[in-house]
Each structure stands twice: as structure tokens, then as C-alpha cells.
Tab-separated table of C-alpha atoms and ligand atoms in Angstrom:
chain	number	residue	atom	x	y	z
A	49	UNK	CA	-6.268	-6.054	-21.911
A	50	UNK	CA	-3.667	-3.423	-22.837
A	51	UNK	CA	-0.577	-2.142	-21.063
A	52	UNK	CA	0.173	1.394	-22.229
A	53	UNK	CA	3.114	3.605	-21.289
A	54	UNK	CA	2.350	6.791	-19.395
A	55	UNK	CA	1.416	9.312	-22.083
A	56	UNK	CA	-1.328	11.801	-22.992
A	57	UNK	CA	-3.105	9.001	-24.933
A	58	UNK	CA	-3.095	6.509	-22.075
A	59	UNK	CA	-4.258	9.194	-19.629
A	60	UNK	CA	-7.188	10.060	-21.901
A	61	UNK	CA	-8.076	6.370	-22.364
A	62	UNK	CA	-7.978	5.850	-18.611
A	63	UNK	CA	-10.306	8.815	-18.026
A	64	UNK	CA	-12.731	7.564	-20.714
A	65	UNK	CA	-12.830	4.043	-19.239
A	66	UNK	CA	-13.261	5.345	-15.677
A	67	UNK	CA	-16.006	7.692	-16.809
A	68	UNK	CA	-17.838	4.683	-18.279
A	69	UNK	CA	-17.628	2.849	-14.942
A	70	UNK	CA	-14.729	0.531	-15.800
A	71	UNK	CA	-11.743	-0.265	-13.598
A	72	UNK	CA	-8.204	0.736	-14.674
A	73	UNK	CA	-4.843	-0.091	-13.087
A	74	UNK	CA	-2.818	3.060	-12.456
A	75	UNK	CA	0.583	3.837	-10.948
A	76	UNK	CA	0.872	5.704	-7.655
A	77	UNK	CA	4.044	6.567	-5.753
A	78	UNK	CA	3.293	3.777	-3.231
A	79	UNK	CA	2.038	0.766	-5.237
A	80	UNK	CA	-0.111	0.304	-8.356
A	81	UNK	CA	-3.825	0.844	-7.676
A	82	UNK	CA	-6.909	-0.782	-9.180
A	83	UNK	CA	-8.970	2.361	-9.693
A	84	UNK	CA	-12.697	2.863	-10.159
A	85	UNK	CA	-15.130	5.775	-9.734
A	86	UNK	CA	-15.788	5.901	-5.966
A	87	UNK	CA	-19.258	7.362	-6.581
A	88	UNK	CA	-20.344	4.548	-8.929
A	89	UNK	CA	-21.529	1.347	-7.234
A	90	UNK	CA	-20.971	-0.820	-10.335
A	91	UNK	CA	-17.389	0.423	-10.684
A	92	UNK	CA	-16.652	-0.205	-6.994
A	93	UNK	CA	-18.296	-3.650	-7.172
A	94	UNK	CA	-15.951	-4.470	-10.080
A	95	UNK	CA	-12.928	-3.568	-7.949
A	96	UNK	CA	-13.992	-6.043	-5.257
A	97	UNK	CA	-14.794	-8.719	-7.866
A	98	UNK	CA	-11.528	-8.374	-9.818
A	99	UNK	CA	-9.437	-8.521	-6.620
A	100	UNK	CA	-11.512	-11.226	-4.926
A	101	UNK	CA	-11.645	-8.849	-1.956
A	102	UNK	CA	-14.226	-9.261	0.838
A	103	UNK	CA	-16.747	-6.409	0.642
A	104	UNK	CA	-16.489	-5.639	4.366
A	105	UNK	CA	-12.970	-4.268	3.799
A	106	UNK	CA	-13.369	-0.559	2.854
A	107	UNK	CA	-11.350	1.197	0.129
A	108	UNK	CA	-9.310	4.406	0.061
A	109	UNK	CA	-10.768	7.290	-1.980
A	110	UNK	CA	-8.149	9.229	-3.934
A	111	UNK	CA	-8.672	12.934	-4.572
A	112	UNK	CA	-6.988	15.470	-6.864
A	113	UNK	CA	-6.426	18.014	-4.079
A	114	UNK	CA	-7.586	19.281	-0.692
A	115	UNK	CA	-10.435	21.228	-2.263
A	116	UNK	CA	-11.971	17.988	-3.569
A	117	UNK	CA	-11.421	16.334	-0.176
A	118	UNK	CA	-13.250	19.156	1.596
A	119	UNK	CA	-16.386	18.543	-0.510
A	120	UNK	CA	-16.495	14.917	0.734
A	121	UNK	CA	-15.293	14.788	4.353
A	122	UNK	CA	-15.257	17.042	7.423
A	123	UNK	CA	-11.645	18.024	8.058
A	124	UNK	CA	-10.575	18.874	11.628
A	125	UNK	CA	-7.730	21.428	12.056
A	126	UNK	CA	-4.983	18.857	12.804
A	127	UNK	CA	-5.941	16.643	9.853
A	128	UNK	CA	-5.948	19.792	7.695
A	129	UNK	CA	-2.415	20.648	8.846
A	130	UNK	CA	-1.218	17.128	8.101
A	131	UNK	CA	-2.758	17.207	4.616
A	132	UNK	CA	-1.100	20.551	3.932
A	133	UNK	CA	2.251	19.185	5.091
A	134	UNK	CA	2.217	15.754	3.440
A	135	UNK	CA	-0.134	15.828	0.422
A	136	UNK	CA	0.305	14.804	-2.284
A	137	UNK	CA	1.997	11.764	-0.783
A	138	UNK	CA	1.771	8.436	1.031
A	139	UNK	CA	-0.520	9.617	3.853
A	140	UNK	CA	-4.169	8.490	4.152
A	141	UNK	CA	-6.496	10.085	6.715
A	142	UNK	CA	-9.704	8.528	8.019
A	143	UNK	CA	-12.317	11.288	8.329
A	144	UNK	CA	-16.085	11.575	8.833
A	145	UNK	CA	-18.142	11.791	5.647
A	146	UNK	CA	-20.160	14.955	5.110
A	147	UNK	CA	-23.943	14.453	5.273
A	148	UNK	CA	-24.354	15.035	1.512
A	149	UNK	CA	-21.285	13.239	0.185
A	150	UNK	CA	-21.133	11.532	-3.244
A	151	UNK	CA	-19.260	8.346	-2.170
A	152	UNK	CA	-20.997	5.034	-2.892
A	153	UNK	CA	-21.532	3.003	0.332
A	154	UNK	CA	-19.667	0.006	-1.147
A	155	UNK	CA	-16.469	2.113	-1.088
A	156	UNK	CA	-16.676	2.551	2.691
A	157	UNK	CA	-18.313	-0.825	3.414
A	158	UNK	CA	-21.159	1.211	4.866
A	159	UNK	CA	-18.985	3.119	7.398
A	160	UNK	CA	-19.649	6.786	8.164
A	161	UNK	CA	-15.927	7.535	7.767
A	162	UNK	CA	-13.785	7.579	4.626
A	163	UNK	CA	-10.094	6.821	4.157
A	164	UNK	CA	-8.850	9.553	1.815
A	165	UNK	CA	-5.574	10.616	0.212
A	166	UNK	CA	-4.084	12.706	-2.583
A	167	UNK	CA	-1.526	10.567	-4.421
A	168	UNK	CA	1.444	11.953	-6.319
A	169	UNK	CA	1.802	12.125	-10.071
A	170	UNK	CA	-0.486	11.003	-12.872
A	171	UNK	CA	-3.091	9.403	-10.602
A	172	UNK	CA	-4.118	12.786	-9.134
A	173	UNK	CA	-4.134	14.254	-12.653
A	174	UNK	CA	-6.561	11.541	-13.793
A	175	UNK	CA	-8.812	12.247	-10.781
A	176	UNK	CA	-8.705	15.943	-11.670
A	177	UNK	CA	-9.771	15.276	-15.283
A	178	UNK	CA	-12.491	12.843	-14.199
A	179	UNK	CA	-13.730	15.333	-11.603
A	180	UNK	CA	-14.619	12.516	-9.187
A	181	UNK	CA	-12.712	10.649	-6.488
A	182	UNK	CA	-11.282	7.248	-7.392
A	183	UNK	CA	-11.496	4.273	-5.071
A	184	UNK	CA	-8.318	2.208	-5.382
A	185	UNK	CA	-6.893	-0.689	-3.440
A	186	UNK	CA	-3.572	-2.205	-4.485
A	187	UNK	CA	-3.905	-3.850	-7.929
A	188	UNK	CA	-3.359	-7.475	-6.886
A	189	UNK	CA	-5.469	-10.505	-5.981
A	190	UNK	CA	-6.635	-10.060	-2.391
A	191	UNK	CA	-4.080	-11.292	0.151
A	192	UNK	CA	-1.167	-11.459	-2.273
A	193	UNK	CA	1.892	-9.256	-2.851
A	194	UNK	CA	1.162	-5.651	-3.788
A	195	UNK	CA	2.354	-4.702	-7.284
A	196	UNK	CA	5.079	-2.106	-7.737
A	197	UNK	CA	5.214	-2.423	-11.535
A	198	UNK	CA	2.797	-2.784	-14.476
A	199	UNK	CA	4.130	-6.335	-15.098
A	200	UNK	CA	3.316	-7.323	-11.520
A	201	UNK	CA	-0.254	-6.027	-11.982
A	202	UNK	CA	-0.583	-8.059	-15.157
A	203	UNK	CA	0.749	-11.213	-13.497
A	204	UNK	CA	-1.689	-10.847	-10.590
A	205	UNK	CA	-4.865	-9.672	-12.351
A	206	UNK	CA	-4.264	-10.556	-16.013
A	207	UNK	CA	-7.057	-10.029	-18.508
A	208	UNK	CA	-9.645	-8.904	-15.934
A	209	UNK	CA	-8.366	-5.302	-16.200
A	210	UNK	CA	-8.986	-3.553	-19.561
A	211	UNK	CA	-6.084	-1.097	-19.196
A	212	UNK	CA	-2.874	-0.938	-17.157
A	213	UNK	CA	-1.038	2.390	-17.351
A	214	UNK	CA	2.703	1.717	-17.016
A	215	UNK	CA	4.396	4.468	-15.003
A	216	UNK	CA	7.543	2.451	-14.213
A	217	UNK	CA	8.591	1.189	-10.801
A	218	UNK	CA	6.689	2.671	-7.828
A	219	UNK	CA	9.143	4.907	-5.976
A	220	UNK	CA	7.942	4.348	-2.392
A	221	UNK	CA	7.135	0.627	-2.707
A	222	UNK	CA	4.845	0.143	0.314
A	223	UNK	CA	1.271	1.384	0.771
A	224	UNK	CA	0.363	4.707	2.356
A	225	UNK	CA	0.458	5.302	6.100
A	226	UNK	CA	-3.101	5.438	7.487
A	227	UNK	CA	-3.930	7.682	10.441
A	228	UNK	CA	-7.042	8.892	12.234
A	229	UNK	CA	-7.246	12.002	14.388
A	230	UNK	CA	-9.551	11.540	17.390
A	231	UNK	CA	-9.739	14.516	19.758
A	232	UNK	CA	-6.121	15.216	20.702
A	233	UNK	CA	-4.785	11.794	19.685
A	234	UNK	CA	-3.495	10.589	16.322
A	235	UNK	CA	-3.969	6.854	15.805
A	236	UNK	CA	-1.637	4.954	13.481
A	237	UNK	CA	-3.987	2.496	11.759
A	238	UNK	CA	-1.395	1.176	9.291
A	239	UNK	CA	2.319	1.961	9.124
A	240	UNK	CA	3.283	2.810	5.553
A	241	UNK	CA	5.281	4.888	3.124
A	242	UNK	CA	5.376	8.013	5.304
A	243	UNK	CA	7.490	7.139	8.364
A	244	UNK	CA	5.614	7.498	11.663
A	245	UNK	CA	8.588	9.458	13.059
A	246	UNK	CA	8.186	12.029	10.296
A	247	UNK	CA	4.571	12.616	11.355
A	248	UNK	CA	5.572	12.669	15.035
A	249	UNK	CA	8.294	15.258	14.415
A	250	UNK	CA	5.758	17.414	12.623
A	251	UNK	CA	2.983	17.242	15.246
A	252	UNK	CA	5.354	17.207	18.215
A	253	UNK	CA	3.838	14.171	19.982
A	254	UNK	CA	3.690	10.397	19.610
A	255	UNK	CA	1.222	8.523	17.460
A	256	UNK	CA	-0.956	6.036	19.313
A	257	UNK	CA	-0.056	2.653	17.855
A	258	UNK	CA	-0.449	-1.068	18.308
A	259	UNK	CA	2.379	-2.631	20.289
A	260	UNK	CA	4.589	-4.126	17.568
A	261	UNK	CA	6.240	-6.489	20.035
A	262	UNK	CA	2.883	-7.912	21.078
A	263	UNK	CA	2.137	-8.431	17.396
A	264	UNK	CA	5.346	-10.403	16.901
A	265	UNK	CA	4.827	-12.456	20.052
A	266	UNK	CA	1.343	-13.469	18.943
A	267	UNK	CA	1.736	-14.034	15.192
A	268	UNK	CA	-1.573	-15.936	15.145
A	269	UNK	CA	-3.248	-12.565	15.672
A	270	UNK	CA	-1.868	-11.329	12.384
A	271	UNK	CA	-3.975	-11.909	9.326
A	272	UNK	CA	-2.111	-13.442	6.423
A	273	UNK	CA	-1.673	-10.831	3.700
A	274	UNK	CA	0.983	-9.708	1.217
A	275	UNK	CA	1.785	-13.399	0.838
A	276	UNK	CA	4.065	-14.992	-1.770
A	277	UNK	CA	3.489	-18.715	-2.584
A	278	UNK	CA	6.494	-19.774	-0.506
A	279	UNK	CA	6.265	-19.576	3.304
A	280	UNK	CA	8.233	-16.746	4.897
A	281	UNK	CA	10.543	-16.955	7.947
A	282	UNK	CA	11.596	-13.713	9.649
A	283	UNK	CA	14.571	-12.372	11.604
A	284	UNK	CA	16.709	-15.346	10.622
A	285	UNK	CA	20.141	-15.831	12.160
A	286	UNK	CA	21.099	-18.698	9.887
A	287	UNK	CA	19.838	-20.386	6.766
A	288	UNK	CA	18.069	-23.751	6.468
A	289	UNK	CA	18.614	-25.867	3.359
A	290	UNK	CA	16.190	-25.077	0.518
A	291	UNK	CA	15.640	-21.484	1.596
A	292	UNK	CA	16.050	-18.327	-0.458
A	293	UNK	CA	17.507	-15.370	1.424
A	294	UNK	CA	16.163	-11.835	1.488
A	295	UNK	CA	19.015	-9.883	3.018
A	296	UNK	CA	19.280	-6.430	4.517
A	297	UNK	CA	22.468	-4.420	5.022
A	298	UNK	CA	26.125	-5.253	4.578
A	299	UNK	CA	26.479	-8.143	7.063
A	300	UNK	CA	25.570	-11.687	5.990
A	301	UNK	CA	24.241	-14.425	8.215
A	302	UNK	CA	25.800	-17.902	8.614
A	303	UNK	CA	25.526	-20.161	5.518
A	304	UNK	CA	24.248	-17.269	3.382
A	305	UNK	CA	26.283	-18.676	0.472
A	306	UNK	CA	24.065	-21.805	0.495
A	307	UNK	CA	20.873	-19.897	-0.303
A	308	UNK	CA	18.870	-21.203	-3.291
A	309	UNK	CA	18.514	-17.572	-4.335
A	310	UNK	CA	19.652	-14.323	-2.719
A	311	UNK	CA	18.631	-10.695	-2.990
A	312	UNK	CA	19.582	-7.802	-0.721
A	313	UNK	CA	16.912	-5.165	0.020
A	314	UNK	CA	19.670	-2.606	0.567
A	315	UNK	CA	23.427	-3.246	0.707
A	316	UNK	CA	23.920	-0.061	2.696
A	317	UNK	CA	21.026	-0.674	5.098
A	318	UNK	CA	18.926	2.174	3.643
A	319	UNK	CA	15.281	1.603	4.691
A	320	UNK	CA	13.867	3.783	1.907
A	321	UNK	CA	15.664	1.694	-0.687
A	322	UNK	CA	14.545	-1.483	1.101
A	323	UNK	CA	10.874	-0.409	1.015
A	324	UNK	CA	11.096	0.323	-2.703
A	325	UNK	CA	12.508	-3.189	-3.343
A	326	UNK	CA	10.374	-5.162	-0.867
A	327	UNK	CA	7.443	-6.539	-2.901
A	328	UNK	CA	9.436	-6.916	-6.123
A	329	UNK	CA	12.203	-8.904	-4.409
A	330	UNK	CA	9.748	-11.134	-2.519
A	331	UNK	CA	8.167	-11.921	-5.876
A	332	UNK	CA	11.530	-12.651	-7.498
A	333	UNK	CA	12.509	-15.044	-4.701
A	334	UNK	CA	9.132	-16.811	-4.858
A	335	UNK	CA	10.443	-19.614	-7.118
A	336	UNK	CA	9.157	-23.210	-7.389
A	337	UNK	CA	12.595	-24.455	-6.240
A	338	UNK	CA	12.426	-22.379	-3.032
A	339	UNK	CA	10.970	-24.133	0.052
A	340	UNK	CA	10.858	-20.935	2.107
A	341	UNK	CA	11.947	-17.307	1.973
A	342	UNK	CA	14.190	-16.416	4.933
A	343	UNK	CA	14.451	-12.731	5.808
A	344	UNK	CA	17.221	-11.057	7.781
A	345	UNK	CA	16.275	-8.733	10.658
A	346	UNK	CA	15.184	-5.253	9.631
A	347	UNK	CA	15.209	-2.400	12.154
A	348	UNK	CA	11.822	-1.002	13.225
A	349	UNK	CA	12.765	2.655	12.769
A	350	UNK	CA	11.563	4.890	9.920
A	351	UNK	CA	10.133	2.937	6.991
A	352	UNK	CA	11.297	-0.233	8.789
A	353	UNK	CA	8.010	-0.158	10.693
A	354	UNK	CA	5.999	-0.542	7.466
A	355	UNK	CA	8.459	-3.108	6.047
A	356	UNK	CA	8.225	-5.248	9.204
A	357	UNK	CA	4.408	-4.936	9.213
A	358	UNK	CA	4.200	-6.270	5.631
A	359	UNK	CA	6.729	-9.040	6.333
A	360	UNK	CA	4.893	-10.161	9.482
A	361	UNK	CA	1.683	-10.486	7.495
A	362	UNK	CA	3.524	-12.338	4.715
A	363	UNK	CA	4.827	-14.753	7.373
A	364	UNK	CA	1.496	-15.149	9.211
A	365	UNK	CA	-0.190	-18.574	9.106
A	366	UNK	CA	-2.235	-18.966	5.928
A	367	UNK	CA	-5.995	-19.294	6.381
B	47	TXA	O1	-0.854	3.345	-0.888
B	47	TXA	C1	-2.014	2.966	-0.767
B	47	TXA	O2	-2.702	3.260	0.226
B	47	TXA	C2	-2.608	2.116	-1.899
B	47	TXA	C3	-2.635	2.966	-3.159
B	47	TXA	C4	-3.318	2.306	-4.308
B	47	TXA	O3	-3.221	4.221	-2.868
B	47	TXA	N1	-3.909	1.638	-1.559
B	47	TXA	C5	-4.112	0.692	-0.605
B	47	TXA	O4	-5.430	0.311	-0.449
B	47	TXA	O5	-3.235	0.206	0.054
B	47	TXA	P1	-5.868	-1.012	0.301
B	47	TXA	O6	-7.293	-1.201	-0.092
B	47	TXA	O7	-4.929	-2.127	0.011
B	47	TXA	O8	-5.830	-0.625	1.804
B	47	TXA	C6	-6.803	0.231	2.372
B	47	TXA	C7	-6.795	0.099	3.859
B	47	TXA	C8	-7.425	-1.192	4.330
B	47	TXA	O9	-6.612	-1.750	5.340
B	47	TXA	C9	-8.755	-0.735	4.898
B	47	TXA	O10	-9.218	-1.578	5.899
B	47	TXA	C10	-8.428	0.654	5.404
B	47	TXA	O11	-7.572	1.166	4.418
B	47	TXA	N2	-9.609	1.536	5.470
B	47	TXA	C11	-10.359	1.977	4.448
B	47	TXA	N3	-11.376	2.738	4.887
B	47	TXA	C12	-11.269	2.805	6.217
B	47	TXA	C13	-12.014	3.455	7.261
B	47	TXA	N4	-13.091	4.190	6.990
B	47	TXA	N5	-11.597	3.310	8.532
B	47	TXA	C14	-10.502	2.568	8.807
B	47	TXA	N6	-9.739	1.933	7.876
B	47	TXA	C15	-10.126	2.044	6.606
B	48	MG	MG1	-3.657	-4.137	-0.627
């Protein structure tokens, strides 16, 4: 296992390994991805094996540009507009596969649709050099915190990945927003690094989404995911002894000074900054001496929707 800084050498090594059917951990603007050739069944099988991910959960295929996407999926006019507006970036679209597409069925878990996105930076450059789409889930053990740094990838996956390319801290910090256009509706399948409002402003109508309040009222419906070792308690108004505190904004809750450990996602209440810190701070507060991680309320607007989604899953009962 090697961790190499982002450089011409590491890019070439990554391309060589991927070409040979190996997996490689690569930075994206959202989180680090565990990448493998999406057209190669052995490579995709390795992704599932290394992560311990159930094979019924399909992967996102990453392309170098819209031209590559259009060789793989059928793109309706609205999806095309959204790609033009927001690619490269944290937006994934679910689209029907073309009849003669090159994607291995393990990537899609046998579905006739594909989740597809063009990431920013070196990842798209590596796809371009490889000339094939890369399947990549977040580079962590299934169900655990997503990695926003090369060190976090190493701590989660260790020696099972031959190469980790270190591109520094992921700038967005939460996974891509996933949408699906069906007729004249746009479904929000996963809130993420592109705020739903930003998409809504662009298309001029509301996304069709799950009722977030219903999700909070029935936490048993939420699958545990993005979980640190310590249990997580949300929207806290005061601290219980033994808890670490994950704060948000300038105002502190009662007894905040008694926290075992304390980090603030954003002193100024900036949701973009909070998203970028989220997984890293949860990991830092996940100490043996901490009985639980208490989290202050975070507004649901903008990137707050994705932050609350990840926190609710982190707090969901463990299976
Ligand atoms: O930002 C991201 O999206 C990161 C980076 C590495 O690109 N990737 C990521 O992948 O978050 P992953 O595997 O953790 O999440 C992929 C999500 C899963 O929830 C999966 O169920 C959904 O995409 N998905 C994949 N294919 C789908 C499809 N055909 N229809 C509906 N959902 C799909
Ligand atoms: Mg993931």
C-alpha cells in the first residue's frame, strides 16, 4: 500500500493500476472514492469486497465529460441542461443505459439505469486518460464515515488498497446530490454537495423529495450509515455527562463547557464550511473516552439538508 501526493507520477500509476483491473483510492471534490474500471467485472467485484458493501447497492459511474456520458446513457433534454449547468461537480443523475453500453452489470446491481457524474479535478483527468468510466463509492468500510482525506481512507481501508492518491482535504465534504428526471418531475434521491435550492432555482420548480420531517419522526426507518463508533444524539439543547459536542454557529448550548471534547462545524454558521468539516470532525470526536457525540441543531436549508441527512443516518439505530 502506498500513499502518493497528487503528481504526474501518481496519476500515471493510478491509470496503470486501473487499466490492470485494480482498485485505487482517488480524491474527488466531495469525498475520496474507491475507484475501479466500471466495465471490468473483476475490478467492480474488488470494490464491493474491499468495502464490505452488499452487491445489491449500485455504484456511481464517473465520466471525464458529457461526451463520454452520452456513449453510455440516454440523456433527456432536462438532464442534459442540468449536466451543462453543474458538471463537473457534485451532481449525479440516474439515467437509462443505452442498449449497447459497456458498463458491467455488477456496477448497476443489474438495474437498467446508471447513476453517473463528472467529478472535478484529477479524478476526471484519470478517467480521460483511462478512456473508460470509473465506478467509485466512497473509500470507506461500508456503513462507516466517508473519508475526506487520504489518511481517513488509510484508516478505514488500510492495506487492501494498493494506492491512495493524496489530493488534500475534499473541498465539498459530503457526497454528490443524486437526482432522477422522470417526465416533468425531478426526484431528489439523495441530498448532497449541490444544494437542492440551487437546482430548484435553475429549473424554476421544486424537486420532489422525501418528507424530511417524516424521516426524523420515524428514525427507525432510517438505515444506519455514516456511523462513528460512538452513538450520535441530534438537535441537542443541553449536554449529558460523558458526551462530546459537535457544535454549529456562534451560540452554545447549556453545559457546553462540560463536553469531553468539542468541535464547531462553523463558528459563523456557514453551511458550506460545516459540510466540509462534517465527516472529519465526527471522526475526531469519536474517541474511546466519549460515550456519545451530541450535535447541535443545524438548519435544513442549503447544504444543511445533506448535513442533516448524514447525521440522521449516523444517529439511526445500529443493525
Ligand atoms: O460524491 C459521491 O457521490 C461519491 C464520490 C466518490 O463520487 N460517491 C458516492 O457513492 O457517494 P456511494 O456508492 O457511496 O453512493 C452511491 C449512491 C447509493 O446510495 C446508491 O444506492 C445510489 O447511488 N445509486 C447508484 N445507482 C443507482 C441507480 N441506478 N438508481 C438509483 N440510485 C442509485
Ligand atoms: Mg458511501
